XYZ file of C-alpha atoms in Angstrom:
659
model
C -21.258 -249.657 -152.292
C -21.462 -249.484 -148.036
C -22.653 -246.486 -146.419
C -19.126 -245.348 -145.351
C -17.156 -245.970 -148.532
C -20.032 -243.512 -150.493
C -19.546 -240.840 -148.427
C -15.963 -240.938 -148.494
C -16.013 -241.120 -152.478
C -18.723 -238.217 -152.547
C -16.059 -235.934 -150.025
C -13.888 -236.241 -153.252
C -16.636 -236.642 -155.551
C -17.455 -232.893 -154.369
C -14.219 -231.332 -155.504
C -14.792 -232.879 -159.242
C -17.731 -230.133 -159.301
C -15.163 -227.540 -159.178
C -13.864 -228.601 -162.589
C -16.948 -228.562 -164.295
C -16.454 -225.617 -166.949
C -18.956 -222.252 -166.922
C -20.794 -223.197 -169.819
C -22.781 -225.506 -168.062
C -23.797 -223.665 -165.227
C -26.646 -222.093 -166.989
C -28.570 -225.200 -166.802
C -30.322 -224.794 -163.305
C -32.876 -226.077 -161.639
C -35.702 -229.055 -162.448
C -37.282 -226.669 -165.080
C -34.401 -227.011 -167.239
C -34.311 -230.920 -167.197
C -34.787 -232.962 -170.171
C -38.432 -234.827 -168.745
C -39.251 -231.869 -166.913
C -42.765 -231.975 -167.915
C -42.816 -235.686 -168.696
C -46.241 -237.280 -167.536
C -48.476 -239.959 -168.630
C -51.605 -239.967 -170.917
C -54.467 -238.520 -168.882
C -57.224 -240.772 -170.138
C -56.354 -243.780 -171.910
C -57.770 -247.404 -172.546
C -56.291 -250.533 -171.272
C -53.167 -251.668 -173.375
C -53.128 -254.620 -175.469
C -51.525 -257.637 -174.787
C -50.857 -260.939 -176.399
C -52.218 -264.428 -175.503
C -48.579 -265.461 -174.486
C -48.694 -262.226 -171.913
C -52.075 -263.074 -170.612
C -50.603 -266.398 -169.198
C -48.122 -264.523 -167.076
C -48.973 -264.077 -163.424
C -47.658 -259.972 -164.250
C -45.769 -258.133 -166.809
C -44.456 -254.884 -167.220
C -45.915 -253.199 -170.113
C -43.770 -250.138 -169.722
C -40.468 -249.196 -167.872
C -38.953 -245.835 -168.490
C -36.462 -244.622 -166.425
C -34.113 -241.233 -166.465
C -31.183 -240.102 -164.370
C -29.792 -236.845 -165.052
C -27.029 -234.838 -163.519
C -28.130 -230.914 -163.273
C -27.621 -228.083 -161.358
C -30.183 -226.847 -159.091
C -31.444 -223.114 -158.563
C -28.322 -222.503 -155.982
C -26.147 -223.671 -158.593
C -25.638 -227.130 -156.746
C -25.366 -230.729 -159.123
C -27.883 -233.146 -157.976
C -29.074 -236.251 -159.647
C -32.834 -236.315 -160.807
C -34.601 -239.288 -161.954
C -38.042 -240.046 -163.595
C -39.273 -243.614 -163.073
C -42.489 -244.619 -164.935
C -44.348 -247.935 -164.688
C -47.029 -249.720 -165.974
C -47.925 -253.158 -164.714
C -50.295 -255.660 -166.029
C -51.619 -258.005 -163.195
C -53.087 -261.436 -164.494
C -53.510 -263.592 -161.883
C -53.781 -263.330 -157.814
C -50.094 -263.924 -157.217
C -49.593 -260.887 -159.610
C -51.791 -258.613 -157.421
C -50.112 -260.138 -154.383
C -46.749 -258.989 -156.198
C -47.873 -255.253 -157.204
C -50.767 -254.021 -154.619
C -47.863 -252.440 -152.655
C -45.193 -250.348 -154.242
C -41.911 -249.253 -152.607
C -40.301 -246.692 -153.619
C -36.693 -245.946 -152.127
C -35.938 -242.680 -150.595
C -32.346 -242.838 -149.463
C -29.150 -241.094 -149.382
C -30.553 -237.492 -148.213
C -32.835 -237.951 -151.281
C -36.385 -236.960 -151.722
C -39.393 -237.396 -153.636
C -40.662 -234.652 -155.820
C -43.665 -235.937 -157.141
C -45.840 -238.789 -157.103
C -48.697 -240.245 -158.728
C -50.544 -243.797 -159.312
C -53.548 -245.416 -160.212
C -55.404 -248.330 -161.666
C -57.087 -249.186 -164.707
C -59.496 -251.844 -164.878
C -59.907 -254.295 -167.427
C -63.367 -252.060 -168.238
C -60.990 -248.789 -168.601
C -62.301 -247.279 -165.325
C -59.100 -245.279 -164.075
C -58.837 -244.561 -159.968
C -56.099 -242.287 -158.730
C -54.526 -243.609 -155.492
C -55.224 -241.154 -152.897
C -52.215 -239.764 -151.000
C -53.835 -240.855 -147.533
C -52.956 -244.551 -148.427
C -49.129 -243.453 -149.197
C -46.680 -243.964 -145.765
C -43.173 -244.054 -144.697
C -41.372 -247.343 -144.166
C -37.941 -247.990 -142.593
C -35.719 -250.799 -142.521
C -35.217 -252.263 -139.304
C -31.536 -251.050 -138.917
C -32.733 -247.384 -140.504
C -30.345 -247.259 -142.704
C -33.093 -246.823 -145.694
C -36.660 -245.266 -146.135
C -39.287 -246.286 -148.354
C -42.328 -244.461 -149.435
C -45.011 -247.018 -149.522
C -48.470 -246.974 -150.953
C -51.307 -249.537 -150.962
C -53.088 -250.277 -154.411
C -56.532 -251.384 -153.460
C -59.224 -252.675 -155.432
C -57.193 -254.267 -158.145
C -58.731 -257.229 -159.882
C -57.455 -259.659 -162.387
C -56.783 -257.928 -165.951
C -56.069 -254.311 -164.168
C -53.234 -251.998 -165.109
C -50.927 -250.893 -161.798
C -49.300 -247.428 -163.201
C -46.864 -245.169 -160.931
C -45.127 -241.935 -161.844
C -42.347 -240.370 -159.766
C -39.375 -238.206 -160.084
C -36.966 -237.801 -157.477
C -33.727 -235.407 -156.247
C -30.721 -237.271 -154.928
C -27.179 -236.397 -154.346
C -24.551 -237.044 -156.711
C -22.868 -240.064 -157.325
C -20.656 -240.546 -160.163
C -21.166 -244.163 -160.037
C -24.245 -245.963 -160.550
C -26.166 -249.073 -161.543
C -29.327 -249.561 -163.181
C -31.346 -252.859 -163.481
C -32.848 -253.915 -166.900
C -34.202 -257.041 -165.854
C -36.274 -258.596 -163.040
C -38.410 -261.783 -162.132
C -41.430 -260.135 -164.327
C -41.156 -259.967 -168.401
C -40.973 -256.421 -169.584
C -42.064 -255.768 -173.378
C -41.003 -251.640 -173.068
C -37.865 -250.907 -171.233
C -36.148 -247.331 -172.026
C -33.377 -246.134 -170.127
C -31.194 -242.835 -170.425
C -28.814 -241.459 -168.555
C -28.105 -237.627 -169.289
C -25.529 -235.169 -168.205
C -24.139 -232.206 -169.520
C -22.090 -232.161 -172.372
C -18.555 -231.522 -170.749
C -19.051 -234.799 -168.603
C -18.790 -237.648 -170.464
C -19.856 -241.106 -168.401
C -19.078 -244.539 -169.734
C -21.855 -246.921 -169.721
C -21.615 -250.481 -169.669
C -24.350 -252.773 -170.183
C -23.835 -256.576 -169.170
C -24.080 -258.975 -171.036
C -22.989 -256.731 -173.456
C -20.565 -253.814 -174.415
C -20.499 -249.906 -174.111
C -23.225 -248.111 -174.866
C -22.699 -245.056 -177.241
C -23.802 -241.794 -176.388
C -25.061 -238.641 -178.598
C -24.784 -234.878 -177.657
C -28.182 -233.154 -177.949
C -28.541 -229.429 -177.096
C -25.411 -229.239 -174.947
C -26.612 -232.505 -173.033
C -24.647 -236.246 -173.313
C -27.408 -238.619 -173.541
C -26.830 -242.665 -172.963
C -30.014 -244.410 -174.143
C -31.090 -247.936 -174.117
C -34.198 -249.270 -175.225
C -35.187 -252.954 -174.747
C -38.409 -255.138 -175.839
C -39.489 -258.361 -174.560
C -37.288 -258.652 -171.857
C -37.511 -262.028 -170.469
C -38.327 -262.633 -166.889
C -35.872 -264.325 -164.709
C -36.689 -267.619 -163.230
C -35.150 -268.543 -159.577
C -32.767 -271.492 -160.245
C -30.556 -274.026 -157.908
C -26.890 -272.924 -157.431
C -26.980 -269.779 -159.341
C -27.248 -265.940 -158.364
C -30.413 -264.186 -159.496
C -29.343 -260.926 -158.432
C -25.952 -261.146 -160.026
C -27.577 -262.748 -163.371
C -30.216 -259.642 -164.363
C -29.600 -257.629 -167.097
C -28.157 -254.344 -166.004
C -25.852 -251.246 -166.896
C -22.747 -249.774 -164.585
C -21.868 -246.192 -165.127
C -18.672 -243.901 -164.052
C -17.744 -240.277 -164.692
C -14.961 -241.346 -167.208
C -13.845 -237.601 -168.711
C -14.274 -233.961 -168.123
C -13.935 -231.451 -170.983
C -11.699 -229.037 -168.693
C -9.397 -232.054 -167.900
C -8.670 -232.972 -171.334
C -8.444 -236.672 -172.246
C -7.153 -237.755 -168.584
C -9.426 -240.484 -167.397
C -11.096 -239.904 -164.104
C -11.628 -242.164 -160.949
C -9.193 -244.968 -162.338
C -8.039 -247.985 -160.160
C -5.117 -245.969 -159.420
C -6.977 -243.012 -158.040
C -8.833 -245.232 -156.182
C -6.143 -246.974 -154.886
C -4.676 -243.503 -153.403
C -8.194 -242.279 -152.372
C -8.442 -245.326 -150.320
C -4.728 -244.895 -148.747
C -5.517 -241.359 -147.954
C -8.986 -242.741 -146.008
C -7.541 -245.790 -144.519
C -3.728 -244.947 -143.383
C -4.085 -240.923 -142.619
C -4.097 -240.696 -138.907
C -3.961 -237.470 -136.906
C -1.438 -237.352 -133.480
C -4.429 -237.830 -131.547
C -5.620 -240.596 -133.355
C -2.165 -242.213 -132.846
C -1.922 -241.445 -129.014
C -5.459 -243.208 -128.579
C -4.199 -246.543 -130.681
C -1.057 -246.260 -128.882
C -3.016 -246.241 -125.369
C -5.513 -248.992 -126.889
C -2.464 -251.639 -127.616
C -1.370 -251.225 -123.730
C -4.098 -252.015 -122.976
C -4.572 -255.325 -124.867
C -1.686 -256.722 -123.921
C -1.180 -258.776 -126.988
C 1.386 -262.110 -126.449
C 4.368 -261.938 -128.076
C 3.631 -264.646 -130.886
C 0.666 -264.971 -132.877
C -0.622 -261.519 -132.254
C -2.445 -260.881 -135.451
C -5.349 -263.616 -134.164
C -5.419 -262.106 -130.550
C -5.724 -258.799 -132.417
C -8.717 -259.318 -134.369
C -10.257 -261.414 -131.427
C -10.007 -258.409 -129.186
C -11.288 -255.622 -131.355
C -14.188 -258.126 -132.566
C -15.265 -258.941 -128.961
C -14.877 -255.195 -127.716
C -15.766 -253.017 -130.056
C -19.493 -253.288 -131.991
C -20.276 -253.073 -135.589
C -22.480 -250.139 -136.365
C -23.060 -248.820 -139.771
C -24.954 -245.944 -138.454
C -21.753 -244.627 -137.283
C -20.634 -242.276 -140.152
C -17.506 -240.799 -137.645
C -14.489 -243.053 -138.296
C -12.098 -240.849 -136.419
C -10.084 -243.229 -133.962
C -10.161 -241.059 -130.940
C -13.950 -241.140 -130.885
C -14.227 -244.735 -132.614
C -11.582 -245.954 -129.689
C -13.824 -243.633 -126.910
C -17.310 -245.413 -128.048
C -16.440 -248.669 -128.812
C -18.567 -248.519 -131.876
C -17.301 -248.760 -135.806
C -18.533 -248.705 -139.052
C -16.976 -251.015 -141.613
C -15.085 -248.544 -142.916
C -13.916 -247.383 -138.583
C -13.109 -251.015 -138.039
C -10.672 -250.847 -141.555
C -9.149 -247.639 -139.905
C -8.505 -249.276 -136.945
C -7.081 -252.592 -137.965
C -4.544 -250.845 -140.112
C -3.546 -248.709 -137.365
C -2.717 -251.068 -135.271
C -1.237 -253.316 -137.273
C 0.896 -250.471 -138.923
C 2.185 -250.062 -134.985
C 2.920 -254.028 -134.546
C 4.774 -254.185 -138.219
C 2.598 -256.339 -139.344
C 2.992 -256.790 -143.324
C -0.485 -256.325 -144.891
C -2.478 -255.355 -147.804
C -6.068 -253.293 -148.124
C -8.077 -254.844 -150.425
C -11.442 -253.525 -151.669
C -14.081 -255.942 -153.245
C -17.660 -256.519 -153.377
C -20.445 -259.678 -152.868
C -20.129 -261.422 -156.427
C -23.855 -262.447 -155.679
C -24.949 -258.790 -156.351
C -22.462 -258.422 -159.219
C -18.875 -260.188 -160.487
C -16.422 -257.831 -159.747
C -15.054 -256.668 -163.886
C -11.712 -255.264 -163.445
C -11.907 -254.288 -166.955
C -14.389 -251.545 -166.036
C -13.133 -248.814 -163.359
C -15.799 -248.321 -161.590
C -15.790 -247.668 -157.920
C -19.265 -249.037 -157.689
C -17.566 -252.473 -156.461
C -15.541 -250.946 -153.915
C -17.916 -252.328 -151.191
C -16.097 -253.967 -148.651
C -12.445 -253.884 -146.779
C -10.318 -256.903 -146.566
C -6.914 -257.362 -145.398
C -4.290 -259.750 -147.248
C -1.326 -260.996 -145.594
C 1.329 -261.425 -148.447
C 3.554 -263.944 -145.928
C 0.917 -266.247 -145.022
C -1.444 -265.501 -147.614
C -4.329 -265.261 -145.517
C -7.043 -263.033 -145.060
C -9.474 -261.181 -142.402
C -12.651 -259.113 -142.926
C -12.250 -256.485 -140.274
C -16.054 -255.232 -140.168
C -17.567 -258.986 -139.649
C -17.320 -259.912 -136.041
C -18.624 -263.033 -137.315
C -15.381 -264.369 -139.235
C -11.978 -265.178 -137.900
C -8.379 -264.991 -139.690
C -8.078 -266.416 -142.196
C -11.883 -266.663 -143.547
C -13.775 -263.863 -145.308
C -17.429 -264.370 -146.358
C -17.402 -266.933 -149.386
C -19.447 -263.970 -150.992
C -16.439 -261.993 -151.590
C -13.990 -264.960 -152.528
C -13.558 -266.459 -155.908
C -13.785 -262.605 -156.845
C -11.284 -260.022 -157.844
C -10.546 -256.843 -155.852
C -8.410 -253.930 -155.641
C -5.414 -254.710 -153.868
C -3.585 -251.027 -152.470
C -0.101 -251.639 -151.022
C 1.932 -249.049 -149.347
C 5.263 -248.145 -150.723
C 8.101 -245.746 -149.787
C 9.474 -243.208 -152.064
C 12.140 -241.712 -150.398
C 10.922 -240.288 -147.422
C 7.640 -240.412 -148.553
C 4.553 -242.901 -147.870
C 2.517 -243.478 -150.784
C 0.086 -246.208 -152.363
C -0.088 -248.458 -155.425
C -2.558 -250.637 -156.605
C -3.517 -253.449 -158.638
C -6.794 -255.691 -159.317
C -5.845 -259.254 -158.158
C -7.797 -262.410 -157.332
C -9.518 -263.186 -154.276
C -9.212 -267.401 -153.974
C -11.698 -269.134 -152.110
C -11.238 -271.933 -149.805
C -10.560 -275.933 -150.744
C -13.589 -278.408 -150.688
C -11.904 -280.291 -148.407
C -11.400 -276.924 -145.836
C -15.331 -276.573 -145.452
C -16.294 -280.452 -144.505
C -19.959 -281.184 -143.213
C -19.084 -284.972 -142.061
C -21.428 -287.333 -140.563
C -20.623 -290.355 -138.251
C -23.421 -292.582 -137.684
C -24.160 -295.764 -136.013
C -27.578 -297.588 -135.323
C -28.587 -300.483 -133.250
C -32.272 -301.888 -133.684
C -33.846 -302.977 -130.308
C -34.343 -306.498 -130.216
C -37.712 -306.675 -131.098
C -36.954 -304.050 -134.033
C -39.582 -301.689 -132.771
C -37.015 -298.626 -132.433
C -33.870 -297.943 -132.916
C -30.806 -296.319 -131.092
C -28.822 -293.706 -133.338
C -25.575 -292.479 -132.051
C -24.459 -289.394 -134.336
C -21.498 -287.089 -134.420
C -21.723 -283.772 -137.164
C -18.898 -282.180 -137.885
C -18.903 -278.947 -139.482
C -15.754 -276.788 -140.702
C -14.726 -273.744 -142.347
C -17.737 -272.318 -144.647
C -20.034 -275.132 -143.592
C -19.652 -274.254 -139.536
C -20.031 -270.167 -140.293
C -24.118 -270.631 -140.367
C -23.942 -271.547 -136.710
C -20.497 -271.371 -134.559
C -20.077 -267.628 -134.908
C -23.562 -267.328 -133.142
C -23.887 -270.503 -131.078
C -22.535 -268.704 -127.827
C -24.401 -265.326 -128.732
C -27.766 -267.582 -128.037
C -29.512 -267.723 -124.581
C -28.421 -270.956 -122.546
C -32.000 -272.190 -122.111
C -32.587 -272.063 -126.094
C -29.227 -273.500 -126.848
C -30.521 -277.335 -126.963
C -33.517 -276.702 -129.019
C -30.840 -275.152 -131.972
C -28.878 -278.295 -131.407
C -31.859 -280.683 -131.826
C -33.105 -278.985 -134.656
C -29.289 -279.565 -136.268
C -29.587 -283.454 -135.638
C -33.348 -283.730 -136.516
C -32.551 -283.138 -139.727
C -30.949 -286.407 -140.082
C -33.478 -288.588 -137.647
C -36.660 -286.015 -137.691
C -38.754 -288.495 -134.902
C -35.343 -288.076 -132.596
C -35.974 -288.776 -128.912
C -32.688 -287.432 -127.285
C -30.856 -289.135 -124.721
C -27.622 -287.199 -125.309
C -26.967 -283.897 -126.478
C -23.346 -282.343 -126.670
C -21.401 -279.577 -128.564
C -17.807 -279.146 -128.841
C -16.376 -275.794 -129.988
C -19.574 -273.597 -129.345
C -17.369 -270.461 -127.881
C -17.561 -267.313 -130.164
C -14.187 -266.381 -131.967
C -13.150 -269.563 -133.013
C -11.497 -270.615 -135.892
C -13.590 -273.191 -137.554
C -10.767 -274.508 -139.963
C -8.633 -275.388 -136.627
C -11.445 -276.305 -134.257
C -14.561 -277.092 -136.027
C -18.161 -277.130 -134.575
C -19.263 -280.378 -133.364
C -22.570 -281.714 -132.394
C -22.784 -285.288 -130.369
C -26.020 -286.816 -129.869
C -27.932 -290.422 -129.213
C -31.437 -290.618 -130.003
C -34.081 -293.288 -129.790
C -36.333 -293.326 -133.441
C -39.261 -295.444 -134.523
C -39.710 -294.162 -137.676
C -36.214 -295.245 -139.060
C -37.329 -299.023 -139.356
C -41.006 -300.093 -140.964
C -42.884 -303.273 -140.625
C -44.008 -304.664 -143.815
C -45.377 -308.515 -143.367
C -42.431 -310.499 -142.219
C -39.877 -308.109 -143.404
C -38.406 -304.444 -141.938
C -37.746 -301.770 -144.514
C -34.715 -299.720 -143.062
C -34.434 -296.262 -144.284
C -31.212 -295.870 -144.306
C -30.870 -292.913 -146.786
C -32.825 -290.109 -144.537
C -29.710 -290.118 -142.225
C -28.052 -288.202 -144.590
C -31.098 -285.311 -144.430
C -32.916 -283.401 -146.831
C -30.782 -283.199 -149.905
C -30.767 -280.342 -152.943
C -32.543 -281.654 -155.883
C -32.077 -280.307 -159.392
C -35.069 -281.703 -161.439
C -35.681 -278.525 -163.540
C -38.107 -279.223 -166.635
C -36.971 -275.979 -168.399
C -34.019 -274.847 -170.251
C -30.793 -273.678 -168.001
C -30.491 -269.909 -167.797
C -27.253 -269.709 -165.874
C -24.200 -270.817 -165.259
C -23.904 -272.797 -161.991
C -22.228 -270.708 -158.857
C -22.203 -272.338 -156.032
C -21.788 -270.393 -152.550
C -18.281 -271.924 -151.538
C -16.394 -275.580 -152.323
C -17.587 -277.957 -149.739
C -16.976 -281.740 -149.041
C -19.026 -284.423 -146.955
C -18.123 -287.689 -145.722
C -20.311 -289.697 -143.647
C -20.059 -293.274 -142.319
C -23.084 -295.208 -141.141
C -23.187 -298.500 -139.374
C -25.443 -301.011 -137.975
C -25.764 -304.444 -137.527
C -28.264 -306.869 -139.396
C -30.933 -308.338 -136.377
C -29.563 -312.193 -136.154
C -31.347 -314.177 -138.320
C -32.014 -311.821 -140.849
C -30.472 -310.506 -144.047
C -30.917 -307.685 -146.338
C -31.661 -307.926 -149.702
C -31.098 -304.903 -151.763
C -27.477 -303.922 -149.963
C -26.346 -303.238 -153.803
C -28.796 -300.117 -153.579
C -25.740 -298.282 -151.650
C -23.598 -298.641 -154.037
C -23.326 -295.227 -156.363
C -20.762 -293.310 -158.230
C -21.334 -290.187 -160.270
C -18.998 -287.582 -161.270
C -18.599 -284.576 -163.148
C -15.718 -282.553 -164.622
C -12.917 -284.980 -164.663
C -9.680 -283.455 -164.313
C -5.798 -284.475 -163.696
C -6.801 -284.297 -159.798
C -10.027 -285.947 -160.203
C -13.054 -284.942 -160.974
C -14.504 -281.744 -159.961
C -17.962 -283.057 -158.538
C -18.392 -286.235 -157.198
C -21.007 -288.697 -154.839
C -19.520 -291.905 -154.275
C -21.422 -294.366 -151.972
C -20.232 -298.361 -151.007
C -20.627 -300.815 -148.164
C -18.556 -303.592 -146.666
C -20.005 -305.889 -144.630
C -18.401 -308.188 -142.465
C -20.952 -310.888 -140.503
C -23.870 -309.066 -139.531
C -22.430 -305.281 -139.463
C -22.852 -303.317 -142.477
C -20.580 -300.204 -142.876
C -21.973 -297.450 -145.508
C -19.137 -294.893 -146.989
C -20.005 -291.678 -148.759
C -18.067 -289.162 -150.244
C -19.292 -286.170 -151.794
C -17.295 -283.192 -153.003
C -17.860 -279.648 -155.059
C -14.377 -278.360 -155.818
C -15.343 -275.687 -158.124
C -17.830 -272.463 -157.645
C -18.467 -272.053 -161.354
C -19.640 -274.739 -163.788
C -20.635 -274.124 -167.230
C -24.484 -274.423 -168.323
C -23.675 -275.990 -171.427
C -22.641 -279.402 -169.032
C -25.241 -278.542 -166.563
C -26.676 -282.236 -166.648
C -23.438 -283.558 -165.608
C -23.467 -281.521 -162.641
C -27.156 -281.968 -162.064
C -26.422 -285.812 -161.906
C -24.224 -285.537 -159.199
C -26.411 -283.319 -156.961
C -29.310 -285.550 -157.857
C -27.272 -288.703 -156.469
C -27.351 -287.400 -153.205
C -30.895 -287.008 -153.289
C -31.329 -290.257 -154.942
C -29.510 -291.557 -151.896
C -31.608 -290.087 -149.598
C -34.554 -292.326 -150.746
C -32.840 -295.493 -150.405
C -34.824 -297.883 -148.612
C -33.216 -301.530 -147.438
C -35.216 -304.420 -147.209
C -34.524 -307.110 -144.193
C -36.044 -310.431 -144.442
C -35.347 -313.410 -142.388
C -32.694 -315.801 -144.221
C -34.216 -318.726 -145.919
């Protein structure tokens, strides 16, 4: 969850502590923890590994993790954790990966104990000195790490570390069971007072059963031989990792009343976003007058004003609108409150939606953990459009692609007599069709009379999500650096380009790329497009498409395909065959590869063809990806479309004199 929404949820969660029965208050302080005396074996020999494990760059021989909710000596509830890992490194890459250990210190938590050591292949044990441990911060300062260097590690060594932490309570959590490194012993536990029932769901899998031991409720997962994940094209590795999600579901003092449901989340979010005091509303009225919005198209003007004049600052914990408006700084939540207040003043009908990034974990509507309520979005039922209040780089109706093709909690305000409240439901957040995110090329090639160079005229048009990587940021680039950025775009198609002309259209910030696509026009000279081979000339027409993705993996596919967004490509290449010459292999330009035939045509397509009129040749290429997900059971069909584009990229036309 984002920082601010997590803080808000904790305010509500703190109230839940009042529900705890007095019977658990005797359990106080870290000494009462189940694994308070847990430690490693002081002296031991290196663990035995199999020949298969020895071939891995590194392997986790033990991954022991426990999270336990318990009261401290002041009778305050905290979350305590124990982490113990043993990693065997077999290669230089394995050593490079693990010779620095990063331990997160965040959310007001602290490390209670920490020790680390190495065990050489000969059984020599070397403790890591505390002097080698130091604190690092993220660039934005939002998260701290205790980092320690592990020196003198050699191939075949074991790196072992054990640490305990104390953190603020949060009744929603996520624990990963899998990484890119294989593990042969994974042991994870969640321990809570008996009066608190947490539901733990394993992905993939189902609910994890708990047991009660000595007035503690324990949910445990033990796994052996967990495979390491491989990077794969067109997949989200993070979202595919085996993991546990947990949430507080019941409290003995409340009977069988389910806690923290979607309905409760809806009411909570409504109270946080739509409750404004009198001073806040006065500040909003004053701001509204200053904005001087037009009588029509008020919403786009409102969005552009706020995202131009207010700065996103996730470190800004204060979401009081009086102070937000005065400082012109707001967190993602602060932006949501400000938008909501202004839209309410303007009578713009909308719904608040909370969702998450599907590349981290797909939103599971069947498990009501608030861990998915990361990002606020507004939905406008009248126009079926979307707005991301805390993302200054997006404009209506676009929101980040990773939030789409996902589910979200829709919170709608309703009037019950004289009282306003909210109701919520889980709904779908659709993504754009492929045609709305074009990446198009219009290219004309003219060969010099002596065939020693080519003049290339290019227009590249980027719309929708295809434009998001450059259009919102182009206006922020120093003016003297902009030509370099534009040249980089064109050089992906003509790597040796010598620029004669270079222009951009719709490079201003705050534009809607669905209405005003980002367009680059260039005229360049190239000597590399045409090679001489004796009396023949080789025209590298395929390189004009630019680098293409390739899927030539030999291993069996692990995951279903997942595209970032639907997209389309339309390319036209025209050139004049030099007088007295002909192209011997024009048929190499004809390709037609599809996947997923439906009533509306294939879901994925690469089609290229040509027409020749006299000496003029026109090549037309159409490519699109109209579906975000695709089953791995039919991966070959998808791969064939992707590779068709890569294969076209290698097409070379042979021009020879006419006989």
